[in-house]
Coordinates of C-alpha atoms in Angstrom, one line a residue:
Chain A
M1 CA 106.6 -302.9 66.6
R2 CA 106.1 -300.8 69.6
S3 CA 107.9 -303.2 71.9
S4 CA 110.9 -303.7 69.5
H5 CA 111.2 -299.9 69.2
S6 CA 111.3 -299.5 73.0
Q7 CA 113.8 -302.4 73.2
S8 CA 116.1 -300.8 70.7
S9 CA 116.1 -297.5 72.4
G10 CA 116.6 -299.4 75.7
F11 CA 119.7 -301.0 74.2
G12 CA 121.0 -297.7 72.9
L13 CA 120.6 -296.2 76.4
K14 CA 122.3 -299.2 78.0
L15 CA 125.2 -298.9 75.5
A16 CA 125.6 -295.2 76.2
A17 CA 125.5 -295.8 80.0
G18 CA 128.0 -298.6 79.7
L19 CA 130.4 -296.4 77.6
G20 CA 130.0 -293.6 80.1
L21 CA 130.8 -295.9 83.0
A22 CA 133.7 -297.4 81.1
F23 CA 135.1 -293.9 80.4
L24 CA 134.9 -293.1 84.1
H25 CA 136.3 -296.3 85.5
L26 CA 138.6 -297.9 83.0
P27 CA 141.5 -295.5 83.7
I28 CA 141.3 -296.5 87.3
L29 CA 141.5 -300.1 86.3
L30 CA 144.5 -299.2 84.3
I31 CA 146.2 -297.9 87.5
F32 CA 145.5 -301.2 89.1
V33 CA 147.0 -303.2 86.1
Y34 CA 150.2 -301.1 86.1
A35 CA 150.7 -302.0 89.8
F36 CA 151.5 -305.5 88.5
T37 CA 153.6 -304.6 85.4
A38 CA 157.2 -305.9 85.1
E39 CA 158.5 -302.8 83.5
E40 CA 159.5 -300.1 86.0
K41 CA 160.6 -297.1 84.0
S42 CA 157.7 -296.2 81.8
F43 CA 154.1 -297.3 81.5
Q44 CA 153.8 -299.2 78.2
W45 CA 150.8 -301.0 76.9
P46 CA 150.5 -303.9 76.9
P47 CA 152.7 -304.5 79.9
P48 CA 155.6 -306.7 79.0
G49 CA 155.0 -309.1 81.9
F50 CA 153.2 -309.3 85.3
T51 CA 154.7 -309.5 88.7
A52 CA 153.6 -309.0 92.3
K53 CA 157.0 -307.9 93.5
W54 CA 156.1 -304.2 93.7
F55 CA 153.9 -305.0 96.7
A56 CA 156.9 -306.4 98.5
V57 CA 159.0 -303.4 97.4
A58 CA 156.3 -301.0 98.6
W59 CA 156.0 -302.8 101.9
N60 CA 159.7 -302.3 102.6
R61 CA 159.9 -298.6 101.7
P62 CA 160.0 -296.6 105.0
D63 CA 159.0 -293.4 103.2
I64 CA 155.7 -294.9 102.2
W65 CA 155.0 -296.0 105.8
E66 CA 155.8 -292.5 107.0
A67 CA 153.5 -290.9 104.5
L68 CA 150.7 -293.3 105.2
T69 CA 151.0 -292.9 109.0
L70 CA 150.9 -289.1 108.6
S71 CA 147.9 -289.3 106.3
V72 CA 146.0 -291.5 108.7
K73 CA 146.9 -289.3 111.7
V74 CA 145.9 -286.1 109.9
A75 CA 142.6 -287.5 108.7
S76 CA 141.7 -289.0 112.1
I77 CA 142.4 -285.9 114.0
A78 CA 140.9 -283.5 111.5
T79 CA 137.7 -285.7 111.5
A80 CA 137.6 -285.8 115.2
I81 CA 137.8 -282.0 115.4
A82 CA 135.3 -281.6 112.6
L83 CA 132.8 -284.0 114.4
V84 CA 132.8 -281.8 117.5
L85 CA 132.7 -278.4 115.8
G86 CA 130.3 -279.5 113.0
T87 CA 127.8 -281.0 115.5
L88 CA 127.9 -277.9 117.7
A89 CA 127.4 -275.6 114.7
A90 CA 124.6 -277.7 113.3
A91 CA 122.9 -277.8 116.7
A92 CA 123.1 -274.0 117.0
V93 CA 121.8 -273.4 113.5
A94 CA 119.0 -276.0 113.5
R95 CA 117.8 -275.7 117.1
T96 CA 118.0 -272.1 118.0
R97 CA 117.2 -268.7 116.5
F98 CA 119.7 -265.9 116.6
F99 CA 120.6 -262.8 114.7
G100 CA 122.6 -263.7 111.6
R101 CA 121.8 -267.4 111.7
E102 CA 121.6 -267.8 108.0
V103 CA 124.8 -266.0 107.5
V104 CA 126.6 -268.3 109.9
S105 CA 125.1 -271.3 108.1
L106 CA 126.5 -269.9 104.8
L107 CA 129.9 -269.1 106.2
V108 CA 130.3 -272.6 107.6
I109 CA 129.5 -274.1 104.2
L110 CA 131.6 -271.6 102.2
P111 CA 135.0 -273.4 102.5
I112 CA 133.9 -276.3 100.4
A113 CA 132.7 -274.0 97.7
L114 CA 136.0 -272.2 97.6
P115 CA 138.6 -273.6 95.3
G116 CA 141.2 -275.6 97.4
I117 CA 143.9 -273.4 96.0
V118 CA 142.2 -270.3 97.4
T119 CA 141.8 -271.9 100.8
G120 CA 145.4 -273.0 100.6
I121 CA 146.8 -269.6 99.8
A122 CA 144.6 -268.0 102.4
L123 CA 145.8 -270.3 105.1
R124 CA 149.4 -270.1 104.1
S125 CA 149.4 -266.3 104.2
A126 CA 147.5 -266.3 107.5
F127 CA 150.1 -268.8 109.0
S128 CA 153.0 -266.7 107.8
M129 CA 151.4 -263.5 109.1
G130 CA 150.9 -265.1 112.5
D131 CA 154.5 -266.6 112.4
I132 CA 153.1 -270.0 112.8
P133 CA 155.6 -272.6 111.6
F134 CA 154.3 -275.3 109.2
S135 CA 153.8 -278.5 111.0
F136 CA 151.6 -281.5 111.5
W137 CA 149.0 -279.2 113.1
T138 CA 148.9 -276.7 110.3
I139 CA 148.0 -279.6 107.9
I140 CA 145.2 -280.6 110.3
L141 CA 144.0 -277.1 110.5
G142 CA 143.8 -276.9 106.7
H143 CA 141.9 -280.1 106.5
T144 CA 139.5 -279.3 109.3
T145 CA 138.2 -276.3 107.2
F146 CA 136.4 -278.6 104.7
C147 CA 135.9 -281.6 107.1
V148 CA 133.7 -279.4 109.3
V149 CA 131.5 -278.7 106.3
V150 CA 130.8 -282.3 105.6
V151 CA 129.9 -283.1 109.2
Y152 CA 127.9 -280.0 109.5
N153 CA 125.8 -280.7 106.4
N154 CA 125.0 -284.2 107.5
A155 CA 124.2 -283.2 111.1
V156 CA 122.1 -280.2 110.3
A157 CA 119.9 -282.2 108.0
R158 CA 119.3 -284.7 110.7
F159 CA 118.8 -282.1 113.4
R160 CA 116.1 -280.4 111.3
R161 CA 114.2 -283.7 111.2
I162 CA 114.3 -284.2 114.9
S163 CA 111.1 -282.7 116.3
G164 CA 111.7 -280.0 118.8
S165 CA 109.2 -281.5 121.2
L166 CA 111.4 -284.7 121.5
I167 CA 113.9 -282.6 123.5
E168 CA 111.1 -281.0 125.5
A169 CA 109.6 -284.4 126.1
S170 CA 112.9 -285.7 127.4
M171 CA 113.3 -282.7 129.7
D172 CA 109.7 -283.1 130.8
L173 CA 110.5 -286.7 131.8
G174 CA 113.3 -285.5 134.1
A175 CA 116.4 -285.5 131.9
D176 CA 118.7 -282.6 132.1
G177 CA 120.6 -281.2 129.1
L178 CA 123.4 -283.8 129.2
Q179 CA 121.1 -286.7 129.7
T180 CA 118.9 -285.5 126.9
F181 CA 121.9 -285.3 124.6
R182 CA 123.0 -288.8 125.5
H183 CA 119.7 -290.6 125.5
V184 CA 117.7 -288.7 122.8
I185 CA 119.8 -286.5 120.6
L186 CA 122.9 -288.7 120.1
P187 CA 121.0 -291.8 119.1
N188 CA 119.1 -289.8 116.6
I189 CA 122.0 -288.2 115.0
A190 CA 124.6 -291.0 115.4
T191 CA 124.3 -292.4 111.9
A192 CA 124.5 -288.9 110.3
L193 CA 127.6 -288.2 112.4
L194 CA 129.2 -291.5 111.4
A195 CA 128.4 -290.9 107.7
G196 CA 129.7 -287.3 107.9
G197 CA 132.8 -288.5 109.8
M198 CA 133.6 -291.1 107.2
L199 CA 133.2 -288.7 104.3
A200 CA 135.4 -286.2 106.1
F201 CA 138.0 -288.9 106.7
A202 CA 138.0 -289.8 103.0
L203 CA 138.2 -286.2 101.9
S204 CA 141.2 -285.5 104.2
F205 CA 142.9 -288.7 103.2
D206 CA 143.2 -287.8 99.5
E207 CA 143.6 -284.1 99.8
V208 CA 146.4 -282.6 97.8
I209 CA 146.0 -278.8 97.2
V210 CA 145.4 -277.4 100.6
T211 CA 148.1 -279.8 101.9
T212 CA 150.7 -278.5 99.6
F213 CA 150.2 -275.0 101.0
T214 CA 149.9 -275.9 104.7
A215 CA 152.5 -278.7 105.0
G216 CA 156.1 -278.1 105.7
Q217 CA 158.7 -280.8 105.0
Q218 CA 156.3 -283.6 105.6
S219 CA 154.4 -285.4 102.9
T220 CA 151.0 -287.0 103.2
L221 CA 150.4 -290.0 101.0
P222 CA 148.9 -288.1 98.0
I223 CA 151.7 -285.6 98.1
W224 CA 154.2 -288.5 98.3
M225 CA 152.6 -289.9 95.1
L226 CA 152.8 -286.6 93.3
E227 CA 156.5 -286.4 94.1
E228 CA 157.1 -290.0 93.1
L229 CA 155.5 -289.5 89.6
I230 CA 158.2 -287.0 88.8
R231 CA 161.0 -289.4 89.4
P232 CA 160.9 -292.4 87.1
R233 CA 162.1 -295.0 89.6
Q234 CA 160.1 -298.0 90.6
R235 CA 157.0 -296.4 89.1
P236 CA 154.7 -299.3 89.8
V237 CA 155.2 -298.8 93.5
T238 CA 153.2 -295.6 93.1
N239 CA 150.4 -297.6 91.6
V240 CA 150.4 -300.0 94.5
V241 CA 150.0 -297.1 96.8
A242 CA 147.3 -295.7 94.6
M243 CA 145.4 -298.9 95.0
V244 CA 145.6 -298.6 98.7
V245 CA 144.4 -295.0 98.6
V246 CA 141.4 -295.9 96.4
I247 CA 140.4 -298.7 98.8
V248 CA 140.9 -296.6 102.0
T249 CA 138.8 -293.7 100.6
F250 CA 136.2 -295.8 98.8
L251 CA 135.2 -298.1 101.6
P252 CA 134.2 -295.2 104.1
I253 CA 132.2 -293.5 101.3
L254 CA 130.4 -296.7 100.5
A255 CA 129.7 -297.2 104.2
A256 CA 128.5 -293.6 104.6
Y257 CA 126.2 -294.0 101.6
Y258 CA 124.5 -297.1 103.0
M259 CA 124.2 -295.7 106.5
T260 CA 122.5 -292.5 105.5
R261 CA 120.2 -294.4 103.1
D262 CA 118.9 -296.7 105.9
A263 CA 118.7 -293.8 108.3
D264 CA 115.8 -292.3 106.4
Q265 CA 113.3 -294.3 108.4
I266 CA 114.8 -293.4 111.8
A267 CA 114.3 -289.7 112.2
G268 CA 110.9 -288.3 112.5
S269 CA 108.7 -286.7 115.0
G270 CA 106.5 -289.6 116.0
K271 CA 103.4 -288.2 114.4
Chain B
M1 CA 93.7 -276.6 151.0
T2 CA 96.8 -276.1 148.8
A3 CA 96.0 -275.5 145.1
A4 CA 97.5 -278.0 142.6
V5 CA 98.4 -275.1 140.4
S6 CA 98.1 -271.4 141.2
F7 CA 98.9 -268.4 139.0
S8 CA 99.1 -265.0 140.5
K9 CA 99.4 -262.1 138.1
V10 CA 101.4 -264.2 135.7
S11 CA 102.5 -262.6 132.5
R12 CA 104.6 -263.9 129.6
H13 CA 105.7 -261.4 127.0
F14 CA 107.5 -262.2 123.8
G15 CA 108.9 -258.9 122.8
T16 CA 105.9 -256.6 122.5
V17 CA 103.4 -259.5 122.3
K18 CA 101.6 -260.2 125.6
A19 CA 101.1 -263.9 125.1
V20 CA 99.9 -264.2 128.7
D21 CA 98.8 -261.1 130.4
A22 CA 98.4 -260.9 134.2
V23 CA 96.6 -264.2 134.6
D24 CA 95.2 -265.4 137.9
L25 CA 94.3 -269.1 138.0
T26 CA 93.7 -271.8 140.6
V27 CA 93.4 -275.5 139.8
A28 CA 92.2 -277.7 142.7
P29 CA 93.9 -281.0 143.4
G30 CA 92.3 -283.9 141.6
E31 CA 90.5 -281.6 139.2
F32 CA 90.1 -282.1 135.5
F33 CA 90.7 -278.5 134.3
A34 CA 90.3 -277.3 130.7
M35 CA 92.0 -274.2 129.2
L36 CA 89.8 -273.2 126.3
G37 CA 90.4 -270.6 123.7
P38 CA 91.1 -269.8 120.1
S39 CA 94.7 -270.1 118.8
G40 CA 97.0 -267.4 120.0
S41 CA 94.8 -266.8 123.1
G42 CA 97.6 -267.8 125.5
K43 CA 96.3 -271.1 126.7
T44 CA 99.2 -273.2 125.4
T45 CA 101.7 -270.7 126.8
C46 CA 100.0 -271.1 130.2
L47 CA 100.4 -274.9 129.9
R48 CA 104.1 -274.4 129.0
L49 CA 104.5 -272.1 132.0
I50 CA 103.2 -275.0 134.2
A51 CA 105.5 -277.5 132.5
G52 CA 108.5 -275.2 132.8
F53 CA 109.3 -274.8 129.1
E54 CA 108.5 -271.1 129.5
Q55 CA 109.3 -268.8 132.4
P56 CA 107.0 -266.0 133.4
T57 CA 108.0 -262.4 132.6
S58 CA 106.4 -261.5 135.9
G59 CA 104.1 -263.0 138.5
E60 CA 104.2 -266.1 140.6
I61 CA 103.4 -269.7 139.8
D62 CA 103.0 -272.3 142.6
I63 CA 102.6 -276.0 142.1
F64 CA 101.3 -277.7 145.2
G65 CA 102.4 -274.8 147.3
E66 CA 106.0 -274.6 146.0
S67 CA 107.1 -271.8 143.8
A68 CA 107.9 -273.0 140.3
V69 CA 109.5 -269.8 139.1
G70 CA 113.0 -270.6 137.8
V71 CA 112.6 -274.3 138.2
P72 CA 113.6 -276.2 135.0
P73 CA 111.2 -278.7 133.5
Y74 CA 113.3 -281.7 134.6
R75 CA 112.9 -280.7 138.3
R76 CA 109.1 -280.4 138.3
N77 CA 106.8 -283.2 139.3
V78 CA 104.7 -282.4 136.3
N79 CA 104.5 -284.4 133.0
T80 CA 103.2 -283.5 129.6
V81 CA 101.3 -285.3 126.8
F82 CA 102.5 -283.4 123.7
Q83 CA 100.3 -282.5 120.9
D84 CA 102.5 -284.4 118.4
Y85 CA 103.0 -287.1 121.1
A86 CA 106.8 -286.7 120.8
L87 CA 107.6 -290.4 121.2
F88 CA 111.3 -291.2 120.9
P89 CA 111.6 -292.8 117.5
H90 CA 114.8 -294.7 118.4
L91 CA 113.3 -296.5 121.4
N92 CA 110.6 -299.2 121.5
I93 CA 107.3 -298.6 123.2
L94 CA 108.3 -300.1 126.5
D95 CA 111.5 -298.0 126.7
N96 CA 109.5 -294.9 125.7
V97 CA 107.2 -295.4 128.6
A98 CA 110.0 -296.3 130.9
Y99 CA 112.1 -293.3 129.9
G100 CA 111.2 -291.1 132.9
L101 CA 111.9 -294.0 135.3
M102 CA 115.2 -294.8 133.6
I103 CA 116.3 -291.2 134.0
R104 CA 115.4 -291.4 137.7
G105 CA 117.6 -294.5 138.0
V106 CA 114.9 -297.1 138.5
G107 CA 116.3 -300.6 137.7
R108 CA 115.6 -302.2 134.3
A109 CA 113.3 -305.0 135.5
E110 CA 111.3 -302.7 137.8
R111 CA 110.8 -299.9 135.3
H112 CA 109.8 -302.4 132.5
R113 CA 107.2 -303.9 134.9
A114 CA 105.8 -300.4 135.7
A115 CA 105.8 -299.5 132.0
E116 CA 104.0 -302.7 131.1
Q117 CA 101.4 -301.9 133.8
A118 CA 100.9 -298.5 132.4
L119 CA 100.5 -299.9 128.9
E120 CA 97.8 -302.2 130.2
M121 CA 96.0 -299.2 131.7
V122 CA 95.8 -297.6 128.2
K123 CA 94.8 -300.9 126.7
L124 CA 98.0 -301.6 124.8
P125 CA 99.4 -304.7 126.6
G126 CA 102.1 -306.5 124.7
Y127 CA 102.9 -303.6 122.4
G128 CA 106.2 -302.9 124.2
T129 CA 108.5 -304.3 121.6
R130 CA 107.1 -302.2 118.7
K131 CA 108.6 -299.0 117.5
P132 CA 106.5 -295.7 117.5
G133 CA 106.5 -295.7 113.7
Q134 CA 104.5 -299.0 113.7
L135 CA 101.6 -297.6 115.7
S136 CA 98.5 -295.7 114.6
G137 CA 97.8 -292.2 115.7
G138 CA 95.4 -293.3 118.4
Q139 CA 97.8 -295.8 119.8
R140 CA 100.7 -293.3 119.9
Q141 CA 98.4 -291.0 121.9
R142 CA 97.9 -293.8 124.4
V143 CA 101.6 -294.5 124.6
A144 CA 102.2 -290.7 125.2
L145 CA 99.7 -290.8 128.0
A146 CA 101.2 -293.9 129.6
R147 CA 104.7 -292.4 129.3
A148 CA 103.5 -289.3 131.2
F149 CA 101.5 -290.9 134.0
V150 CA 103.8 -293.8 134.7
N151 CA 106.0 -291.3 136.6
K152 CA 103.1 -290.5 139.0
P153 CA 103.2 -286.8 138.4
K154 CA 101.3 -284.4 140.7
V155 CA 99.9 -282.6 137.6
L156 CA 99.4 -284.1 134.2
L157 CA 99.4 -281.6 131.3
L158 CA 97.7 -282.4 128.0
D159 CA 98.3 -280.2 125.0
E160 CA 95.4 -280.6 122.5
P161 CA 95.4 -284.3 123.4
L162 CA 92.7 -285.3 120.9
G163 CA 93.5 -282.8 118.1
A164 CA 95.1 -285.2 115.7
L165 CA 92.5 -288.0 116.1
D166 CA 89.4 -288.6 113.9
L167 CA 86.0 -287.9 115.3
K168 CA 85.0 -291.4 116.4
L169 CA 88.4 -292.1 118.1
R170 CA 88.2 -288.6 119.7
E171 CA 84.8 -289.4 121.4
Q172 CA 86.1 -292.7 122.6
M173 CA 89.3 -291.1 124.0
Q174 CA 87.3 -288.5 125.8
E175 CA 85.6 -291.2 127.8
E176 CA 88.8 -293.0 128.4
L177 CA 90.7 -289.9 129.5
K178 CA 87.9 -289.1 132.1
G179 CA 88.0 -292.7 133.3
L180 CA 91.8 -292.6 133.6
Q181 CA 91.8 -289.4 135.5
R182 CA 89.3 -290.8 138.0
A183 CA 91.3 -294.0 138.4
L184 CA 94.7 -292.2 138.8
G185 CA 93.4 -289.3 140.9
I186 CA 95.9 -287.0 139.3
T187 CA 95.2 -283.4 138.5
F188 CA 94.7 -283.0 134.8
V189 CA 95.1 -279.7 133.0
F190 CA 94.4 -279.8 129.3
V191 CA 94.4 -277.3 126.5
T192 CA 91.9 -277.3 123.7
H193 CA 90.3 -275.0 121.1
D194 CA 87.3 -277.4 120.9
Q195 CA 84.5 -276.1 123.2
G196 CA 82.7 -279.4 122.9
E197 CA 85.7 -281.3 124.2
A198 CA 86.2 -278.8 127.1
L199 CA 82.5 -278.9 128.1
S200 CA 82.2 -282.7 128.0
M201 CA 85.4 -283.6 129.8
A202 CA 86.3 -280.9 132.3
D203 CA 85.2 -280.2 135.8
R204 CA 86.0 -276.6 135.3
V205 CA 86.9 -274.5 132.2
A206 CA 88.9 -271.3 131.8
V207 CA 88.1 -269.4 128.7
F208 CA 91.1 -267.6 127.2
N209 CA 91.2 -264.6 124.9
D210 CA 94.0 -262.3 124.0
G211 CA 96.3 -263.6 126.8
K212 CA 93.7 -263.2 129.5
I213 CA 91.2 -265.5 131.2
V214 CA 87.7 -264.1 130.4
Q215 CA 85.7 -266.5 132.5
T216 CA 86.3 -269.5 134.7
G217 CA 83.6 -271.8 135.8
T218 CA 81.9 -275.2 135.4
P219 CA 80.9 -276.2 131.9
H220 CA 77.3 -275.5 132.9
D221 CA 78.2 -272.0 134.0
I222 CA 80.2 -271.2 130.9
Y223 CA 77.5 -272.5 128.6
N224 CA 74.5 -271.1 130.3
R225 CA 75.8 -267.9 131.8
P226 CA 78.6 -266.6 129.6
K227 CA 80.1 -263.5 131.2
T228 CA 81.0 -261.7 128.0
R229 CA 80.1 -261.5 124.4
F230 CA 83.3 -263.4 123.5
V231 CA 82.4 -266.4 125.7
A232 CA 78.9 -266.6 124.3
D233 CA 80.3 -266.5 120.8
F234 CA 83.1 -268.9 121.3
V235 CA 81.4 -271.4 123.6
G236 CA 78.5 -272.9 121.9
S237 CA 76.5 -271.2 119.2
S238 CA 74.5 -268.7 121.2
N239 CA 72.8 -265.8 119.6
V240 CA 74.5 -262.6 120.6
I241 CA 72.1 -259.7 120.5
A242 CA 73.4 -256.1 120.5
P243 CA 72.0 -253.6 123.0
Q244 CA 70.1 -251.5 120.4
A245 CA 68.5 -254.7 118.9
M246 CA 67.6 -255.8 122.4
Q247 CA 65.9 -252.5 123.0
A248 CA 64.0 -252.8 119.8
L249 CA 62.8 -256.2 120.8
G250 CA 61.4 -254.7 124.0
G251 CA 64.2 -255.8 126.3
E252 CA 67.0 -254.1 128.3
A253 CA 69.6 -252.2 126.3
R254 CA 72.5 -254.6 127.1
W255 CA 74.5 -257.2 125.3
T256 CA 72.4 -260.4 125.6
S257 CA 72.8 -264.0 124.7
L258 CA 70.0 -266.3 123.7
R259 CA 70.6 -270.0 123.2
P260 CA 69.3 -271.4 119.9
E261 CA 67.3 -274.2 121.6
A262 CA 65.5 -271.6 123.8
I263 CA 63.7 -270.1 120.8
R264 CA 60.4 -271.7 119.9
L265 CA 58.1 -271.4 116.9
V266 CA 54.7 -270.1 117.9
S267 CA 51.4 -269.6 116.0
E268 CA 50.7 -266.2 117.4
G269 CA 52.1 -263.3 119.4
G270 CA 55.8 -263.8 118.5
V271 CA 58.3 -261.9 116.5
N272 CA 58.1 -262.0 112.7
A273 CA 61.0 -263.9 111.1
T274 CA 62.0 -265.1 107.6
V275 CA 63.8 -268.4 107.3
R276 CA 67.1 -267.9 105.5
S277 CA 68.4 -271.5 105.6
T278 CA 67.8 -274.8 107.4
S279 CA 70.1 -277.6 108.1
F280 CA 69.1 -281.1 109.3
L281 CA 71.5 -282.3 112.0
G282 CA 69.8 -285.6 112.9
A283 CA 68.8 -285.0 116.5
S284 CA 67.8 -281.4 115.7
T285 CA 67.2 -279.0 112.8
K286 CA 69.1 -275.7 112.8
L287 CA 67.4 -272.7 111.3
F288 CA 68.8 -269.3 110.5
V289 CA 66.2 -266.6 110.4
D290 CA 66.2 -262.9 109.7
T291 CA 64.1 -260.6 111.9
A292 CA 63.6 -256.9 111.4
I293 CA 66.2 -256.3 114.1
A294 CA 68.8 -259.0 114.0
P295 CA 69.5 -262.4 112.4
L296 CA 69.0 -265.3 114.8
A297 CA 69.9 -269.0 114.9
L298 CA 67.4 -271.5 116.4
S299 CA 67.5 -275.2 117.0
L300 CA 64.3 -277.3 116.6
P301 CA 64.1 -280.7 118.3
A302 CA 63.7 -283.7 115.9
G303 CA 60.1 -284.6 115.2
Q304 CA 58.9 -281.0 114.9
P305 CA 58.1 -280.1 111.3
A306 CA 60.6 -277.6 110.1
P307 CA 59.6 -274.7 107.9
Q308 CA 61.0 -274.2 104.4
E309 CA 63.5 -271.7 103.3
G310 CA 61.9 -268.3 102.5
E311 CA 58.8 -269.1 104.7
T312 CA 57.7 -266.5 107.3
V313 CA 57.3 -267.7 110.9
L314 CA 56.6 -266.4 114.3
I315 CA 59.2 -267.0 117.0
A316 CA 59.2 -266.4 120.8
W317 CA 61.3 -267.1 123.9
A318 CA 60.9 -267.0 127.6
P319 CA 62.4 -263.8 129.2
A320 CA 64.3 -266.0 131.7
D321 CA 66.3 -267.4 128.8
L322 CA 67.7 -264.0 128.0
H323 CA 71.1 -263.7 129.6
T324 CA 72.8 -260.3 129.8
M325 CA 76.6 -260.0 129.5
E326 CA 79.4 -257.5 129.7
D327 CA 80.4 -255.8 126.6
A328 CA 84.0 -257.0 126.7
A329 CA 86.0 -259.2 124.5

């Protein structure tokens, strides 16, 4: 009696969980299916036929390559800048005491709490006030605002777990600041930085809103997709690109997840 | 002879807090020197001043005749065993011990050989491939020791080296530390709040209170001839008798210490006392008694029948066991 009851409630829960997951992921699967449809003007269900020709079409479209290159470049550079700035900010907040430290910590995190549209408008008006023409670099600047947060959050958590006496021990054993950073701090925060960097890359790669405000004539891949949806021409090409975007953003996030999970054992004081 | 460490009017202030206040201190080469005091007394700050993690607000610090003021920790021939051991979690034991040599540019084979030797000295041969997380507290302590002395420092600093160990391990490590210090011939300076540890290990002890050194001397001096009330209170469990009480007992009107084991039970001619409590300690029995003038603690050797609580007894002591002190903290 008791066991059958618990089994039935277990089944109900499983069903609910399954439905929930299906609701979340089936639409994405649909995107993948439409990448193979034979009909190019509208998305009809079921697809009248299947073809792989859109992959070849997408491969041969220079505008896709342009957008993809731009997106990769922007994400890489924004991540690189975020890694440097985020690590420095985390080191300052976690390792030292200074007036207004908590405020700085909050201000660093704030951009990710702000709606992207606010960040976008703010940056756009700031750029026009400063007479800065929109370019590749203004997109990067926009993306760096939230990439820094991701790196900072990962790094600050790790810094807090590094016992302060580790750094003193290194100095005590003859290592100057640079040697201590290279031999003690970096190995202990490396996985956190890698995880933060990958998340930052993924965030930048699929960003739309801030980009629309800070880009000039160029389009990153997500912007290109948005424009493409308006014109009903070779629609499945957009789906092919969508598949690429999903894979490119999903893999780093998965990797970051596994890296921070395993890293739990690494940090610690030694006590 | 050049002192291993010498402090001359050294102060370290944090804002308005005088953590270390005009301290003079001399540690002889090869000495096992203890800095003893309650928490916040300035002993750890003194250790950090020697290590170079702190710089004095004023005063002069010399290490083997060379001024250490302004010299960063990584340019001092001094190594520290940290209270939390501070082993590098990402390195294995061998690389932890070899870290100082690696920084100095000693080749891989040579520094690993030296590290292995050091691990043998602390009785951990063959542990080199493990990570710090796989060792027990006592083993980490030994690794921390090996990592410090493998660099052949002129002074080895130990910050509460035995604080995190359990009693049995602590007693064993006390012996080993002494043996190691003799074998290496390095000057050891260690910080502790445990008076038993300081008295049993050190050649000389400096007792700290409120950022100042109250008394420096051999363990015997400190225990038998405390200079002030504070020392008598903190080191050992001496009875501290106030001047008025002393006068009432027929003595000199000064602060006086009287060790518990110097008080005897007598059958006649002593001072009347009521037993408040007794506790059996194995080798001795501790009694707390109330007299008309002051409460006293006394320690009876094992074998002597101990009175019951509430009983009235007569107690006495030899005048020579009364030790007068300064009325200072």
